Amino acid sequence: MENNLSVRPANLPDKIRHYINGEFVDSIDGETFDVLDPVTNETYIQAASGKKEDIEAAVAAARTAFLEGPWPTMLPRERSRVLHKIAHIVESRDQQLAEMESFDSGLPIAQALGQARRAAENFRFFADLIVAQSDDTFKVPGRQINYVNRKPIGVAGLITPWNTPFMLESWKLGPALATGNTVVLKPAEFTPLSASLWAGIFEEAGVPRGVFNLVNGFGETAGDALVKHPGVPLISFTGESRTGQIIFGNAAPFLKGLSMELGGKSPAVVFADADIEAAVDATIFGVFSLNGERCTAGARILVQRDIYDDFVERYAAQAKRVKVGLPSDPATEVGALVHPEHYDKVMSYVEIGKTEGRLVAGGGRPEGFETGNFVAPTVFADVSPDARIFQEEIFGPVVAITPFDTDEEALALANNTKYGLAAYIWTNDLKRAHNFSQKVEAGMVWLNSNNVRDLRTPFGGVKASGLGHEGGYRSIDFYTDQQAVHITLGKVHNPTFGKANAENSH
Ligand code: NAD
């Protein structure tokens, strides 16, 4: 299976197994599925294919660890120490993690390295947050004091997608574990390799047995069983909006806590007064980084008419220079898409785009890449808002550019999709910047900036892009119950029932 195109990382396991109650195990029915290397599309490893019984075993282990284990009741400082160790281990192995992630997902190695470091940072952040955590108390002078008793909820079900898998898992694992929950993680079936590394990292850092459990497998089997397990009171899901709807329905009978981070088709709006060079650089990066497989990609660029032709020309020229290459090459800017199925989907949109817009860059396989899931950075100009490539999430290195005249038109175009994850606004007009940002239907707005996010800020989308927010204290809120304890300080304040005629009745 070795091939001179893909660089096989050292220390690949012989097989990807589940990790349940501190042990690597096969599926109970012994089934496995193929995992492909996106450069050759050859099967490079088998992964255990989890079903209902495997999920049941994982939930049972997590439940026992929650009910009997030390983890939920440990001092925050003690849990924080373990989380800091995790961050340290991840950071010290960033190169190795990045090699595995890049090999499994097709992400350029330089970007996978950044994601590995971000994963460490996520753990470090929540390690710091829980020791600084304070909860509300409410005084009613002389009468009552009320306080919040914050508690972990139980077994958290974490379901993650294949884009930047390790980093996105850290985003859920960090706060879920920091707050004292135990977890069952179901990573995406396209990219199970890096998730299996958490087990060793957690063991080394001192996470007690049963606190972290991992079940690999397909969404319709393993994921579905996790969503429908009555012993899992909350599900944090990141993935497609369509999958989110199914999970929402399946979780309804159990009234589970749900956090939904879903798809996007985010606008980047460039006004004529903007710093055009910075806007071109940022919008190129915004849609072509991470192979365009990025939920917050600015995949629709709206450009004011006065600068439209100039912008399109510069943008197309720069897009043509974006370096497509082997994921393992440090100079690569766009690598291989994750899987041949996803490649086919992206390529079908490229063909649709040729009938809907003016192709100004890319439009197919890049030269010199006859096999593997490589797509040339593709730019369509003059795309009308009813085009499918304007409305639908492509999740690849494909962008639609559309002109506008006025602020009102720009806003209407920006809001004209079912999604509402991010928006990027480029203007030097202060009033316009804030007014536009506040009106745009997006969970997150970046003004004259790329997607650079402080970990304390809320993360989440509106409309079909999600439900609820994670990030900073909002993640802590999602993974905890805030029980209110009310204490009487003064005279008991009882309305007295049943005493009105007490004397007469004797
Ligand atoms: P997906 O919805 O196909 O799968 C995500 C996960 O859900 C996988 O682990 C999958 O196995 C599981 N799953 C599928 N069907 C399921 C079911 N019926 N029950 C339970 N689990 C099920 O998404 P994907 O293709 O892996 O990821 C890409 C999508 O994720 C894009 O739409 C992207 O925008 C979105 N995304 C959103 C964010 C965000 O924070 N908003 C971040 C990253 C990715």
PDB file of C-alpha atoms and ligand atoms in Angstrom, residues 159-163 168 186-189 219 223-224 227 237-240 243 246-247 261-264 295 393 395 421 459, ligand 1:
ATOM      1  CA  ILE A 159     -20.116  13.738  17.586  1.00  0.00           C
ATOM      2  CA  THR A 160     -17.548  15.366  15.329  1.00  0.00           C
ATOM      3  CA  PRO A 161     -16.945  15.947  11.601  1.00  0.00           C
ATOM      4  CA  TRP A 162     -13.932  15.146   9.445  1.00  0.00           C
ATOM      5  CA  ASN A 163     -12.680  18.684   8.868  1.00  0.00           C
ATOM      6  CA  LEU A 168     -12.639  20.095  16.698  1.00  0.00           C
ATOM      7  CA  LYS A 186     -17.879   9.365  18.003  1.00  0.00           C
ATOM      8  CA  PRO A 187     -15.449  10.828  15.466  1.00  0.00           C
ATOM      9  CA  ALA A 188     -16.139  11.081  11.734  1.00  0.00           C
ATOM     10  CA  GLU A 189     -15.734   7.872   9.765  1.00  0.00           C
ATOM     11  CA  GLY A 219     -23.181   8.107  11.744  1.00  0.00           C
ATOM     12  CA  GLY A 223     -23.696   8.036  15.980  1.00  0.00           C
ATOM     13  CA  ASP A 224     -27.376   7.177  15.919  1.00  0.00           C
ATOM     14  CA  VAL A 227     -27.988  10.049  20.156  1.00  0.00           C
ATOM     15  CA  PHE A 237     -22.725  17.847  17.511  1.00  0.00           C
ATOM     16  CA  THR A 238     -20.712  19.500  14.767  1.00  0.00           C
ATOM     17  CA  GLY A 239     -21.534  18.623  11.184  1.00  0.00           C
ATOM     18  CA  GLU A 240     -23.919  19.270   8.344  1.00  0.00           C
ATOM     19  CA  THR A 243     -27.513  15.732   9.954  1.00  0.00           C
ATOM     20  CA  ILE A 246     -31.963  14.309  12.035  1.00  0.00           C
ATOM     21  CA  ILE A 247     -30.164  14.345  15.392  1.00  0.00           C
ATOM     22  CA  GLU A 261     -22.580  23.673  15.189  1.00  0.00           C
ATOM     23  CA  LEU A 262     -23.734  23.265  11.597  1.00  0.00           C
ATOM     24  CA  GLY A 263     -22.963  24.275   8.038  1.00  0.00           C
ATOM     25  CA  GLY A 264     -22.337  27.679   6.507  1.00  0.00           C
ATOM     26  CA  CYS A 295     -17.389  25.746   8.240  1.00  0.00           C
ATOM     27  CA  GLU A 393     -22.442  24.742   0.994  1.00  0.00           C
ATOM     28  CA  PHE A 395     -17.091  22.754   1.439  1.00  0.00           C
ATOM     29  CA  LEU A 421     -22.564  31.217  10.565  1.00  0.00           C
ATOM     30  CA  PHE A 459     -18.894  30.612  18.746  1.00  0.00           C
TER      31      PHE A 459
HETATM   32  P1  NAD B   1     -21.775  15.111   8.778  1.00  0.00           P
HETATM   33  O1  NAD B   1     -23.002  15.775   9.286  1.00  0.00           O
HETATM   34  O2  NAD B   1     -21.894  14.224   7.592  1.00  0.00           O
HETATM   35  O3  NAD B   1     -21.130  14.204   9.921  1.00  0.00           O
HETATM   36  C1  NAD B   1     -20.730  14.723  11.161  1.00  0.00           C
HETATM   37  C2  NAD B   1     -20.724  13.614  12.185  1.00  0.00           C
HETATM   38  O4  NAD B   1     -22.053  13.175  12.410  1.00  0.00           O
HETATM   39  C3  NAD B   1     -19.934  12.380  11.775  1.00  0.00           C
HETATM   40  O5  NAD B   1     -19.260  11.861  12.894  1.00  0.00           O
HETATM   41  C4  NAD B   1     -21.019  11.431  11.319  1.00  0.00           C
HETATM   42  O6  NAD B   1     -20.669  10.081  11.420  1.00  0.00           O
HETATM   43  C5  NAD B   1     -22.128  11.775  12.296  1.00  0.00           C
HETATM   44  N1  NAD B   1     -23.479  11.412  11.868  1.00  0.00           N
HETATM   45  C6  NAD B   1     -23.965  11.346  10.599  1.00  0.00           C
HETATM   46  N2  NAD B   1     -25.259  10.963  10.616  1.00  0.00           N
HETATM   47  C7  NAD B   1     -25.601  10.794  11.912  1.00  0.00           C
HETATM   48  C8  NAD B   1     -26.799  10.409  12.572  1.00  0.00           C
HETATM   49  N3  NAD B   1     -27.910  10.103  11.894  1.00  0.00           N
HETATM   50  N4  NAD B   1     -26.808  10.349  13.918  1.00  0.00           N
HETATM   51  C9  NAD B   1     -25.691  10.644  14.617  1.00  0.00           C
HETATM   52  N5  NAD B   1     -24.524  10.996  14.058  1.00  0.00           N
HETATM   53  C10 NAD B   1     -24.481  11.083  12.708  1.00  0.00           C
HETATM   54  O7  NAD B   1     -20.734  16.265   8.559  1.00  0.00           O
HETATM   55  P2  NAD B   1     -19.297  16.158   7.887  1.00  0.00           P
HETATM   56  O8  NAD B   1     -19.504  15.984   6.429  1.00  0.00           O
HETATM   57  O9  NAD B   1     -18.475  15.177   8.652  1.00  0.00           O
HETATM   58  O10 NAD B   1     -18.697  17.599   8.218  1.00  0.00           O
HETATM   59  C11 NAD B   1     -18.826  18.702   7.402  1.00  0.00           C
HETATM   60  C12 NAD B   1     -19.945  19.604   7.892  1.00  0.00           C
HETATM   61  O11 NAD B   1     -19.683  20.065   9.206  1.00  0.00           O
HETATM   62  C13 NAD B   1     -20.096  20.867   7.060  1.00  0.00           C
HETATM   63  O12 NAD B   1     -21.457  21.131   6.843  1.00  0.00           O
HETATM   64  C14 NAD B   1     -19.500  21.956   7.954  1.00  0.00           C
HETATM   65  O13 NAD B   1     -19.946  23.254   7.713  1.00  0.00           O
HETATM   66  C15 NAD B   1     -19.895  21.465   9.303  1.00  0.00           C
HETATM   67  N6  NAD B   1     -19.045  22.061  10.331  1.00  0.00           N
HETATM   68  C16 NAD B   1     -19.571  23.026  11.160  1.00  0.00           C
HETATM   69  C17 NAD B   1     -18.776  23.616  12.118  1.00  0.00           C
HETATM   70  C18 NAD B   1     -19.330  24.660  13.042  1.00  0.00           C
HETATM   71  O14 NAD B   1     -18.737  24.865  14.072  1.00  0.00           O
HETATM   72  N7  NAD B   1     -20.447  25.294  12.732  1.00  0.00           N
HETATM   73  C19 NAD B   1     -17.433  23.257  12.242  1.00  0.00           C
HETATM   74  C20 NAD B   1     -16.931  22.287  11.385  1.00  0.00           C
HETATM   75  C21 NAD B   1     -17.749  21.700  10.440  1.00  0.00           C
END
